[in-house]
JSON list of C-alpha atoms in Angstrom, two decimals:
[
{"chain": "A", "resi": 28, "resn": "UNK", "atom": "CA", "xyz": [1.45, 17.24, 10.88]},
{"chain": "A", "resi": 29, "resn": "UNK", "atom": "CA", "xyz": [-1.56, 15.03, 11.57]},
{"chain": "A", "resi": 30, "resn": "UNK", "atom": "CA", "xyz": [-0.76, 12.71, 8.71]},
{"chain": "A", "resi": 31, "resn": "UNK", "atom": "CA", "xyz": [-3.14, 11.61, 6.00]},
{"chain": "A", "resi": 32, "resn": "UNK", "atom": "CA", "xyz": [-6.71, 11.96, 7.23]},
{"chain": "A", "resi": 33, "resn": "UNK", "atom": "CA", "xyz": [-9.53, 9.82, 5.88]},
{"chain": "A", "resi": 34, "resn": "UNK", "atom": "CA", "xyz": [-13.21, 9.94, 6.63]},
{"chain": "A", "resi": 35, "resn": "UNK", "atom": "CA", "xyz": [-15.35, 8.20, 7.52]},
{"chain": "A", "resi": 36, "resn": "UNK", "atom": "CA", "xyz": [-13.42, 5.41, 9.27]},
{"chain": "A", "resi": 37, "resn": "UNK", "atom": "CA", "xyz": [-16.31, 3.01, 8.84]},
{"chain": "A", "resi": 38, "resn": "UNK", "atom": "CA", "xyz": [-19.19, 3.08, 6.42]},
{"chain": "A", "resi": 39, "resn": "UNK", "atom": "CA", "xyz": [-22.07, 0.65, 6.16]},
{"chain": "A", "resi": 40, "resn": "UNK", "atom": "CA", "xyz": [-24.44, 1.20, 3.28]},
{"chain": "A", "resi": 41, "resn": "UNK", "atom": "CA", "xyz": [-27.10, -0.62, 1.35]},
{"chain": "A", "resi": 42, "resn": "UNK", "atom": "CA", "xyz": [-26.54, -1.90, -2.14]},
{"chain": "A", "resi": 43, "resn": "UNK", "atom": "CA", "xyz": [-27.37, 0.71, -4.72]},
{"chain": "A", "resi": 44, "resn": "UNK", "atom": "CA", "xyz": [-26.56, 3.69, -2.53]},
{"chain": "A", "resi": 45, "resn": "UNK", "atom": "CA", "xyz": [-23.90, 6.26, -3.32]},
{"chain": "A", "resi": 46, "resn": "UNK", "atom": "CA", "xyz": [-20.79, 6.24, -1.14]},
{"chain": "A", "resi": 47, "resn": "UNK", "atom": "CA", "xyz": [-18.24, 9.03, -0.88]},
{"chain": "A", "resi": 48, "resn": "UNK", "atom": "CA", "xyz": [-14.89, 8.52, 0.78]},
{"chain": "A", "resi": 49, "resn": "UNK", "atom": "CA", "xyz": [-12.75, 11.52, 1.70]},
{"chain": "A", "resi": 50, "resn": "UNK", "atom": "CA", "xyz": [-9.05, 12.12, 2.04]},
{"chain": "A", "resi": 51, "resn": "UNK", "atom": "CA", "xyz": [-6.89, 14.99, 3.19]},
{"chain": "A", "resi": 52, "resn": "UNK", "atom": "CA", "xyz": [-3.23, 14.42, 2.21]},
{"chain": "A", "resi": 53, "resn": "UNK", "atom": "CA", "xyz": [-0.22, 15.69, 4.10]},
{"chain": "A", "resi": 54, "resn": "UNK", "atom": "CA", "xyz": [0.39, 19.36, 3.39]},
{"chain": "A", "resi": 55, "resn": "UNK", "atom": "CA", "xyz": [3.12, 19.84, 0.82]},
{"chain": "A", "resi": 56, "resn": "UNK", "atom": "CA", "xyz": [2.76, 16.40, -0.72]},
{"chain": "A", "resi": 57, "resn": "UNK", "atom": "CA", "xyz": [2.07, 16.56, -4.44]},
{"chain": "A", "resi": 58, "resn": "UNK", "atom": "CA", "xyz": [1.06, 12.94, -5.07]},
{"chain": "A", "resi": 59, "resn": "UNK", "atom": "CA", "xyz": [-2.02, 11.11, -3.86]},
{"chain": "A", "resi": 60, "resn": "UNK", "atom": "CA", "xyz": [-2.98, 7.47, -4.24]},
{"chain": "A", "resi": 61, "resn": "UNK", "atom": "CA", "xyz": [-6.20, 5.56, -3.60]},
{"chain": "A", "resi": 62, "resn": "UNK", "atom": "CA", "xyz": [-5.79, 1.85, -2.79]},
{"chain": "A", "resi": 63, "resn": "UNK", "atom": "CA", "xyz": [-8.35, -0.85, -2.08]},
{"chain": "A", "resi": 64, "resn": "UNK", "atom": "CA", "xyz": [-7.47, -3.80, 0.16]},
{"chain": "A", "resi": 65, "resn": "UNK", "atom": "CA", "xyz": [-9.28, -7.13, 0.27]},
{"chain": "A", "resi": 66, "resn": "UNK", "atom": "CA", "xyz": [-8.23, -10.58, 1.36]},
{"chain": "A", "resi": 67, "resn": "UNK", "atom": "CA", "xyz": [-8.60, -11.92, -2.16]},
{"chain": "A", "resi": 68, "resn": "UNK", "atom": "CA", "xyz": [-6.90, -9.16, -4.14]},
{"chain": "A", "resi": 69, "resn": "UNK", "atom": "CA", "xyz": [-4.53, -7.58, -1.63]},
{"chain": "A", "resi": 70, "resn": "UNK", "atom": "CA", "xyz": [-3.58, -3.92, -2.00]},
{"chain": "A", "resi": 71, "resn": "UNK", "atom": "CA", "xyz": [-4.77, -2.67, -5.36]},
{"chain": "A", "resi": 72, "resn": "UNK", "atom": "CA", "xyz": [-3.93, 0.77, -6.72]},
{"chain": "A", "resi": 73, "resn": "UNK", "atom": "CA", "xyz": [-7.12, 2.40, -7.98]},
{"chain": "A", "resi": 74, "resn": "UNK", "atom": "CA", "xyz": [-5.94, 5.84, -9.07]},
{"chain": "A", "resi": 75, "resn": "UNK", "atom": "CA", "xyz": [-2.91, 8.09, -8.76]},
{"chain": "A", "resi": 76, "resn": "UNK", "atom": "CA", "xyz": [-2.93, 11.91, -8.79]},
{"chain": "A", "resi": 77, "resn": "UNK", "atom": "CA", "xyz": [0.06, 14.16, -9.26]},
{"chain": "A", "resi": 78, "resn": "UNK", "atom": "CA", "xyz": [-0.38, 17.89, -8.63]},
{"chain": "A", "resi": 79, "resn": "UNK", "atom": "CA", "xyz": [-4.16, 17.32, -8.45]},
{"chain": "A", "resi": 80, "resn": "UNK", "atom": "CA", "xyz": [-4.23, 15.76, -11.93]},
{"chain": "A", "resi": 81, "resn": "UNK", "atom": "CA", "xyz": [-5.20, 12.09, -12.40]},
{"chain": "A", "resi": 82, "resn": "UNK", "atom": "CA", "xyz": [-2.14, 10.38, -13.89]},
{"chain": "A", "resi": 83, "resn": "UNK", "atom": "CA", "xyz": [-3.31, 6.79, -13.99]},
{"chain": "A", "resi": 84, "resn": "UNK", "atom": "CA", "xyz": [-6.82, 5.50, -13.31]},
{"chain": "A", "resi": 85, "resn": "UNK", "atom": "CA", "xyz": [-6.39, 2.11, -14.95]},
{"chain": "A", "resi": 86, "resn": "UNK", "atom": "CA", "xyz": [-7.03, 0.43, -11.61]},
{"chain": "A", "resi": 87, "resn": "UNK", "atom": "CA", "xyz": [-10.51, 1.88, -11.22]},
{"chain": "A", "resi": 88, "resn": "UNK", "atom": "CA", "xyz": [-12.63, -1.25, -11.52]},
{"chain": "A", "resi": 89, "resn": "UNK", "atom": "CA", "xyz": [-15.71, 0.12, -13.24]},
{"chain": "A", "resi": 90, "resn": "UNK", "atom": "CA", "xyz": [-17.51, 3.28, -14.26]},
{"chain": "A", "resi": 91, "resn": "UNK", "atom": "CA", "xyz": [-19.28, 3.11, -10.93]},
{"chain": "A", "resi": 92, "resn": "UNK", "atom": "CA", "xyz": [-16.06, 4.38, -9.38]},
{"chain": "A", "resi": 93, "resn": "UNK", "atom": "CA", "xyz": [-14.89, 7.97, -9.77]},
{"chain": "A", "resi": 94, "resn": "UNK", "atom": "CA", "xyz": [-12.27, 10.06, -8.03]},
{"chain": "A", "resi": 95, "resn": "UNK", "atom": "CA", "xyz": [-11.60, 13.75, -7.87]},
{"chain": "A", "resi": 96, "resn": "UNK", "atom": "CA", "xyz": [-8.96, 16.02, -6.45]},
{"chain": "A", "resi": 97, "resn": "UNK", "atom": "CA", "xyz": [-10.31, 19.57, -6.67]},
{"chain": "A", "resi": 98, "resn": "UNK", "atom": "CA", "xyz": [-7.34, 21.02, -4.77]},
{"chain": "A", "resi": 99, "resn": "UNK", "atom": "CA", "xyz": [-4.09, 20.00, -3.13]},
{"chain": "A", "resi": 100, "resn": "UNK", "atom": "CA", "xyz": [-5.68, 19.33, 0.23]},
{"chain": "A", "resi": 101, "resn": "UNK", "atom": "CA", "xyz": [-8.70, 17.22, -0.62]},
{"chain": "A", "resi": 102, "resn": "UNK", "atom": "CA", "xyz": [-9.69, 14.18, -2.64]},
{"chain": "A", "resi": 103, "resn": "UNK", "atom": "CA", "xyz": [-12.81, 12.05, -2.90]},
{"chain": "A", "resi": 104, "resn": "UNK", "atom": "CA", "xyz": [-13.53, 8.54, -4.11]},
{"chain": "A", "resi": 105, "resn": "UNK", "atom": "CA", "xyz": [-17.14, 7.96, -5.04]},
{"chain": "A", "resi": 106, "resn": "UNK", "atom": "CA", "xyz": [-18.94, 4.71, -5.73]},
{"chain": "A", "resi": 107, "resn": "UNK", "atom": "CA", "xyz": [-22.33, 4.97, -7.37]},
{"chain": "A", "resi": 108, "resn": "UNK", "atom": "CA", "xyz": [-24.20, 2.65, -7.19]},
{"chain": "A", "resi": 109, "resn": "UNK", "atom": "CA", "xyz": [-22.45, 0.55, -4.58]},
{"chain": "A", "resi": 110, "resn": "UNK", "atom": "CA", "xyz": [-22.46, -3.26, -4.66]},
{"chain": "A", "resi": 111, "resn": "UNK", "atom": "CA", "xyz": [-21.61, -5.87, -2.01]},
{"chain": "A", "resi": 112, "resn": "UNK", "atom": "CA", "xyz": [-18.39, -6.77, -3.85]},
{"chain": "A", "resi": 113, "resn": "UNK", "atom": "CA", "xyz": [-17.16, -3.23, -3.22]},
{"chain": "A", "resi": 114, "resn": "UNK", "atom": "CA", "xyz": [-16.82, -4.09, 0.46]},
{"chain": "A", "resi": 115, "resn": "UNK", "atom": "CA", "xyz": [-13.17, -3.52, 1.37]},
{"chain": "A", "resi": 116, "resn": "UNK", "atom": "CA", "xyz": [-10.81, -1.21, 3.20]},
{"chain": "A", "resi": 117, "resn": "UNK", "atom": "CA", "xyz": [-9.99, 1.83, 1.11]},
{"chain": "A", "resi": 118, "resn": "UNK", "atom": "CA", "xyz": [-6.71, 3.58, 1.82]},
{"chain": "A", "resi": 119, "resn": "UNK", "atom": "CA", "xyz": [-5.59, 6.98, 0.71]},
{"chain": "A", "resi": 120, "resn": "UNK", "atom": "CA", "xyz": [-1.85, 7.68, 0.68]},
{"chain": "A", "resi": 121, "resn": "UNK", "atom": "CA", "xyz": [0.24, 10.72, -0.18]},
{"chain": "A", "resi": 122, "resn": "UNK", "atom": "CA", "xyz": [3.88, 11.24, -1.02]},
{"chain": "A", "resi": 123, "resn": "UNK", "atom": "CA", "xyz": [6.18, 14.17, -1.44]},
{"chain": "A", "resi": 124, "resn": "UNK", "atom": "CA", "xyz": [7.04, 13.38, -5.03]},
{"chain": "A", "resi": 125, "resn": "UNK", "atom": "CA", "xyz": [5.46, 10.61, -7.04]},
{"chain": "A", "resi": 126, "resn": "UNK", "atom": "CA", "xyz": [5.90, 6.87, -6.63]},
{"chain": "A", "resi": 127, "resn": "UNK", "atom": "CA", "xyz": [9.62, 6.97, -5.85]},
{"chain": "A", "resi": 128, "resn": "UNK", "atom": "CA", "xyz": [9.28, 8.56, -2.42]},
{"chain": "A", "resi": 129, "resn": "UNK", "atom": "CA", "xyz": [7.79, 7.29, 0.81]},
{"chain": "A", "resi": 130, "resn": "UNK", "atom": "CA", "xyz": [4.02, 6.88, 0.76]},
{"chain": "A", "resi": 131, "resn": "UNK", "atom": "CA", "xyz": [2.18, 7.84, 3.94]},
{"chain": "A", "resi": 132, "resn": "UNK", "atom": "CA", "xyz": [-1.08, 5.98, 4.39]},
{"chain": "A", "resi": 133, "resn": "UNK", "atom": "CA", "xyz": [-4.25, 7.17, 6.09]},
{"chain": "A", "resi": 134, "resn": "UNK", "atom": "CA", "xyz": [-6.00, 4.90, 8.56]},
{"chain": "A", "resi": 135, "resn": "UNK", "atom": "CA", "xyz": [-8.39, 3.71, 5.89]},
{"chain": "A", "resi": 136, "resn": "UNK", "atom": "CA", "xyz": [-12.15, 3.54, 5.47]},
{"chain": "A", "resi": 137, "resn": "UNK", "atom": "CA", "xyz": [-13.75, 0.16, 6.05]},
{"chain": "A", "resi": 138, "resn": "UNK", "atom": "CA", "xyz": [-16.68, -0.03, 3.65]},
{"chain": "A", "resi": 139, "resn": "UNK", "atom": "CA", "xyz": [-19.39, -2.62, 4.03]},
{"chain": "A", "resi": 140, "resn": "UNK", "atom": "CA", "xyz": [-22.12, -2.81, 1.41]},
{"chain": "A", "resi": 141, "resn": "UNK", "atom": "CA", "xyz": [-25.07, -4.95, 2.45]},
{"chain": "B", "resi": 172, "resn": "UNK", "atom": "CA", "xyz": [1.20, -6.96, -12.95]},
{"chain": "B", "resi": 173, "resn": "UNK", "atom": "CA", "xyz": [2.63, -7.07, -9.45]},
{"chain": "B", "resi": 174, "resn": "UNK", "atom": "CA", "xyz": [5.86, -8.19, -7.78]},
{"chain": "B", "resi": 175, "resn": "UNK", "atom": "CA", "xyz": [5.97, -11.72, -6.40]},
{"chain": "B", "resi": 176, "resn": "UNK", "atom": "CA", "xyz": [6.71, -12.24, -2.73]},
{"chain": "B", "resi": 177, "resn": "UNK", "atom": "CA", "xyz": [7.88, -15.36, -0.96]},
{"chain": "B", "resi": 178, "resn": "UNK", "atom": "CA", "xyz": [7.20, -16.99, 1.36]},
{"chain": "B", "resi": 179, "resn": "UNK", "atom": "CA", "xyz": [3.49, -16.31, 1.82]},
{"chain": "B", "resi": 180, "resn": "UNK", "atom": "CA", "xyz": [3.78, -16.77, 5.56]},
{"chain": "B", "resi": 181, "resn": "UNK", "atom": "CA", "xyz": [6.43, -17.49, 8.15]},
{"chain": "B", "resi": 182, "resn": "UNK", "atom": "CA", "xyz": [6.30, -18.24, 11.85]},
{"chain": "B", "resi": 183, "resn": "UNK", "atom": "CA", "xyz": [9.30, -17.49, 14.03]},
{"chain": "B", "resi": 184, "resn": "UNK", "atom": "CA", "xyz": [10.25, -17.62, 17.66]},
{"chain": "B", "resi": 185, "resn": "UNK", "atom": "CA", "xyz": [11.65, -14.48, 19.23]},
{"chain": "B", "resi": 186, "resn": "UNK", "atom": "CA", "xyz": [15.29, -14.06, 18.39]},
{"chain": "B", "resi": 187, "resn": "UNK", "atom": "CA", "xyz": [15.16, -16.00, 15.12]},
{"chain": "B", "resi": 188, "resn": "UNK", "atom": "CA", "xyz": [15.97, -14.52, 11.74]},
{"chain": "B", "resi": 189, "resn": "UNK", "atom": "CA", "xyz": [13.82, -14.35, 8.61]},
{"chain": "B", "resi": 190, "resn": "UNK", "atom": "CA", "xyz": [14.21, -13.41, 4.97]},
{"chain": "B", "resi": 191, "resn": "UNK", "atom": "CA", "xyz": [11.38, -12.20, 2.73]},
{"chain": "B", "resi": 192, "resn": "UNK", "atom": "CA", "xyz": [11.94, -12.10, -0.99]},
{"chain": "B", "resi": 193, "resn": "UNK", "atom": "CA", "xyz": [10.46, -9.93, -3.70]},
{"chain": "B", "resi": 194, "resn": "UNK", "atom": "CA", "xyz": [10.95, -10.43, -7.41]},
{"chain": "B", "resi": 195, "resn": "UNK", "atom": "CA", "xyz": [9.71, -8.86, -10.59]},
{"chain": "B", "resi": 196, "resn": "UNK", "atom": "CA", "xyz": [9.42, -9.98, -14.18]},
{"chain": "B", "resi": 197, "resn": "UNK", "atom": "CA", "xyz": [9.94, -6.38, -15.28]},
{"chain": "B", "resi": 198, "resn": "UNK", "atom": "CA", "xyz": [12.95, -4.13, -14.83]},
{"chain": "B", "resi": 199, "resn": "UNK", "atom": "CA", "xyz": [13.18, -2.69, -11.34]},
{"chain": "B", "resi": 200, "resn": "UNK", "atom": "CA", "xyz": [14.44, 0.78, -10.55]},
{"chain": "B", "resi": 201, "resn": "UNK", "atom": "CA", "xyz": [13.31, 0.92, -6.96]},
{"chain": "B", "resi": 202, "resn": "UNK", "atom": "CA", "xyz": [11.80, -1.25, -4.27]},
{"chain": "B", "resi": 203, "resn": "UNK", "atom": "CA", "xyz": [9.68, -0.12, -1.34]},
{"chain": "B", "resi": 204, "resn": "UNK", "atom": "CA", "xyz": [9.10, -2.15, 1.84]},
{"chain": "B", "resi": 205, "resn": "UNK", "atom": "CA", "xyz": [6.12, -1.60, 4.15]},
{"chain": "B", "resi": 206, "resn": "UNK", "atom": "CA", "xyz": [4.76, -3.36, 7.22]},
{"chain": "B", "resi": 207, "resn": "UNK", "atom": "CA", "xyz": [1.09, -3.55, 8.12]},
{"chain": "B", "resi": 208, "resn": "UNK", "atom": "CA", "xyz": [-0.14, -4.65, 11.51]},
{"chain": "B", "resi": 209, "resn": "UNK", "atom": "CA", "xyz": [-3.60, -6.13, 11.83]},
{"chain": "B", "resi": 210, "resn": "UNK", "atom": "CA", "xyz": [-6.30, -3.48, 11.55]},
{"chain": "B", "resi": 211, "resn": "UNK", "atom": "CA", "xyz": [-3.82, -0.71, 10.81]},
{"chain": "B", "resi": 212, "resn": "UNK", "atom": "CA", "xyz": [-2.47, 1.09, 7.77]},
{"chain": "B", "resi": 213, "resn": "UNK", "atom": "CA", "xyz": [0.74, 0.06, 6.01]},
{"chain": "B", "resi": 214, "resn": "UNK", "atom": "CA", "xyz": [3.79, 1.82, 7.41]},
{"chain": "B", "resi": 215, "resn": "UNK", "atom": "CA", "xyz": [6.89, 2.63, 5.41]},
{"chain": "B", "resi": 216, "resn": "UNK", "atom": "CA", "xyz": [10.11, 0.79, 6.27]},
{"chain": "B", "resi": 217, "resn": "UNK", "atom": "CA", "xyz": [12.53, 1.73, 3.51]},
{"chain": "B", "resi": 218, "resn": "UNK", "atom": "CA", "xyz": [13.11, 2.45, -0.15]},
{"chain": "B", "resi": 219, "resn": "UNK", "atom": "CA", "xyz": [16.01, 1.09, -2.17]},
{"chain": "B", "resi": 220, "resn": "UNK", "atom": "CA", "xyz": [16.79, 3.12, -5.24]},
{"chain": "B", "resi": 221, "resn": "UNK", "atom": "CA", "xyz": [20.07, 1.85, -6.60]},
{"chain": "B", "resi": 222, "resn": "UNK", "atom": "CA", "xyz": [21.13, -1.51, -7.91]},
{"chain": "B", "resi": 223, "resn": "UNK", "atom": "CA", "xyz": [22.92, -3.51, -5.26]},
{"chain": "B", "resi": 224, "resn": "UNK", "atom": "CA", "xyz": [21.94, -1.04, -2.56]},
{"chain": "B", "resi": 225, "resn": "UNK", "atom": "CA", "xyz": [21.47, -2.15, 1.01]},
{"chain": "B", "resi": 226, "resn": "UNK", "atom": "CA", "xyz": [19.68, -0.20, 3.68]},
{"chain": "B", "resi": 227, "resn": "UNK", "atom": "CA", "xyz": [18.91, -0.79, 7.30]},
{"chain": "B", "resi": 228, "resn": "UNK", "atom": "CA", "xyz": [16.16, 0.10, 9.73]},
{"chain": "B", "resi": 229, "resn": "UNK", "atom": "CA", "xyz": [16.80, -1.02, 13.33]},
{"chain": "B", "resi": 230, "resn": "UNK", "atom": "CA", "xyz": [17.39, -4.76, 12.95]},
{"chain": "B", "resi": 231, "resn": "UNK", "atom": "CA", "xyz": [15.60, -4.85, 9.63]},
{"chain": "B", "resi": 232, "resn": "UNK", "atom": "CA", "xyz": [17.67, -4.43, 6.49]},
{"chain": "B", "resi": 233, "resn": "UNK", "atom": "CA", "xyz": [17.19, -5.02, 2.80]},
{"chain": "B", "resi": 234, "resn": "UNK", "atom": "CA", "xyz": [19.13, -5.59, -0.35]},
{"chain": "B", "resi": 235, "resn": "UNK", "atom": "CA", "xyz": [18.26, -4.77, -3.93]},
{"chain": "B", "resi": 236, "resn": "UNK", "atom": "CA", "xyz": [19.77, -6.50, -6.92]},
{"chain": "B", "resi": 237, "resn": "UNK", "atom": "CA", "xyz": [18.71, -4.56, -9.97]},
{"chain": "B", "resi": 238, "resn": "UNK", "atom": "CA", "xyz": [20.19, -7.05, -12.43]},
{"chain": "B", "resi": 239, "resn": "UNK", "atom": "CA", "xyz": [18.35, -9.97, -10.90]},
{"chain": "B", "resi": 240, "resn": "UNK", "atom": "CA", "xyz": [15.22, -7.85, -10.51]},
{"chain": "B", "resi": 241, "resn": "UNK", "atom": "CA", "xyz": [14.80, -8.86, -6.91]},
{"chain": "B", "resi": 242, "resn": "UNK", "atom": "CA", "xyz": [14.99, -7.57, -3.37]},
{"chain": "B", "resi": 243, "resn": "UNK", "atom": "CA", "xyz": [15.22, -9.28, -0.01]},
{"chain": "B", "resi": 244, "resn": "UNK", "atom": "CA", "xyz": [14.18, -8.04, 3.43]},
{"chain": "B", "resi": 245, "resn": "UNK", "atom": "CA", "xyz": [16.19, -9.38, 6.35]},
{"chain": "B", "resi": 246, "resn": "UNK", "atom": "CA", "xyz": [14.77, -9.44, 9.87]},
{"chain": "B", "resi": 247, "resn": "UNK", "atom": "CA", "xyz": [17.43, -10.17, 12.44]},
{"chain": "B", "resi": 248, "resn": "UNK", "atom": "CA", "xyz": [16.83, -11.35, 16.01]},
{"chain": "B", "resi": 249, "resn": "UNK", "atom": "CA", "xyz": [13.08, -10.95, 15.55]},
{"chain": "B", "resi": 250, "resn": "UNK", "atom": "CA", "xyz": [10.94, -9.37, 18.22]},
{"chain": "B", "resi": 251, "resn": "UNK", "atom": "CA", "xyz": [7.24, -9.77, 18.95]},
{"chain": "B", "resi": 252, "resn": "UNK", "atom": "CA", "xyz": [6.70, -6.29, 17.51]},
{"chain": "B", "resi": 253, "resn": "UNK", "atom": "CA", "xyz": [7.87, -7.48, 14.09]},
{"chain": "B", "resi": 254, "resn": "UNK", "atom": "CA", "xyz": [4.67, -9.45, 13.60]},
{"chain": "B", "resi": 255, "resn": "UNK", "atom": "CA", "xyz": [2.56, -8.22, 10.72]},
{"chain": "B", "resi": 256, "resn": "UNK", "atom": "CA", "xyz": [2.25, -8.41, 6.96]},
{"chain": "B", "resi": 257, "resn": "UNK", "atom": "CA", "xyz": [5.20, -7.22, 4.93]},
{"chain": "B", "resi": 258, "resn": "UNK", "atom": "CA", "xyz": [4.67, -5.79, 1.48]},
{"chain": "B", "resi": 259, "resn": "UNK", "atom": "CA", "xyz": [7.18, -4.99, -1.19]},
{"chain": "B", "resi": 260, "resn": "UNK", "atom": "CA", "xyz": [6.24, -2.35, -3.71]},
{"chain": "B", "resi": 261, "resn": "UNK", "atom": "CA", "xyz": [7.66, -1.63, -7.13]},
{"chain": "B", "resi": 262, "resn": "UNK", "atom": "CA", "xyz": [7.07, 1.15, -9.58]},
{"chain": "B", "resi": 263, "resn": "UNK", "atom": "CA", "xyz": [5.63, 0.07, -12.91]},
{"chain": "B", "resi": 264, "resn": "UNK", "atom": "CA", "xyz": [5.24, 3.07, -15.16]},
{"chain": "B", "resi": 265, "resn": "UNK", "atom": "CA", "xyz": [4.21, 5.76, -12.70]},
{"chain": "B", "resi": 266, "resn": "UNK", "atom": "CA", "xyz": [2.40, 3.43, -10.35]},
{"chain": "B", "resi": 267, "resn": "UNK", "atom": "CA", "xyz": [3.49, 2.03, -6.98]},
{"chain": "B", "resi": 268, "resn": "UNK", "atom": "CA", "xyz": [2.24, -1.56, -7.10]},
{"chain": "B", "resi": 269, "resn": "UNK", "atom": "CA", "xyz": [2.41, -3.91, -4.12]},
{"chain": "B", "resi": 270, "resn": "UNK", "atom": "CA", "xyz": [2.99, -7.63, -3.88]},
{"chain": "B", "resi": 271, "resn": "UNK", "atom": "CA", "xyz": [0.52, -9.93, -2.17]},
{"chain": "B", "resi": 272, "resn": "UNK", "atom": "CA", "xyz": [2.32, -9.68, 1.14]},
{"chain": "B", "resi": 273, "resn": "UNK", "atom": "CA", "xyz": [4.15, -12.02, 3.53]},
{"chain": "B", "resi": 274, "resn": "UNK", "atom": "CA", "xyz": [2.53, -12.72, 6.88]},
{"chain": "B", "resi": 275, "resn": "UNK", "atom": "CA", "xyz": [5.11, -12.83, 9.64]},
{"chain": "B", "resi": 276, "resn": "UNK", "atom": "CA", "xyz": [4.23, -14.07, 13.08]},
{"chain": "B", "resi": 277, "resn": "UNK", "atom": "CA", "xyz": [6.73, -13.97, 15.91]},
{"chain": "B", "resi": 278, "resn": "UNK", "atom": "CA", "xyz": [5.96, -16.17, 18.89]},
{"chain": "B", "resi": 279, "resn": "UNK", "atom": "CA", "xyz": [7.42, -15.88, 22.38]}
]
C-alpha cells in the first residue's frame, strides 16, 4: 500500500482565497483524522471521521473550515476564505479502527497564506 | 485538554540514555508514542493499552501506569537516528490528542 496520500504537498495562496486540501486514506482503514501543526500550538486535531461520518469536529477553529468524506477513499479539508493565521502544516491520518489503533500519517500539506 | 510531556527538550551524546514522560489529568486507557523527524510526518512507535504494560521497539521501550495516569518512553544507548520530536498521544473521548512534544537531539 502507498500509505496515506495527501495533495498538494505545498500550497501558497493569497488571503481571502479558497483552499482545498485532499487526502486518500489507506484502503481498509475506517477512521480518518485531520491535524494541523504549528510551532505555537503543536499538533491539533481538527476533525475525526469514522466510517465516513464526522464523529468530532470540535477542533475545527472556525466556520471558515469545513471537511467532508464522501466515501471511504477520499476526504477534503476546505478553508474559505483563507487567512494568514491558517498557515501551517496540515496532516491527514488514517487508522484501522478508531483512536485506539495505530495512526498512519500522510506527508502533510504545507499551507502558506500571504 | 492535552497530555503534558517533559522535558521539553533533551540533548544527548550517542550511547546515552533518555526518559521522556507523559502525564494526564484525566483517566488514561491507552497511550500512543510517535516520533517526527524534521520536515517529515509523525511515525508510530507503539501503543500501550493496559495498565502497567511495557512494550519495546528496538532499543526504545515504554511503560504505562494507568493508576498514576502517566507513561514514560525509555531510549537506551541512543543513536543519531533517534533525533527528532517525540509525541505522546492519549484518547480523550473518541479523540487522539497529542502532547506538545519533546525535542530529542543526539550528538556524536
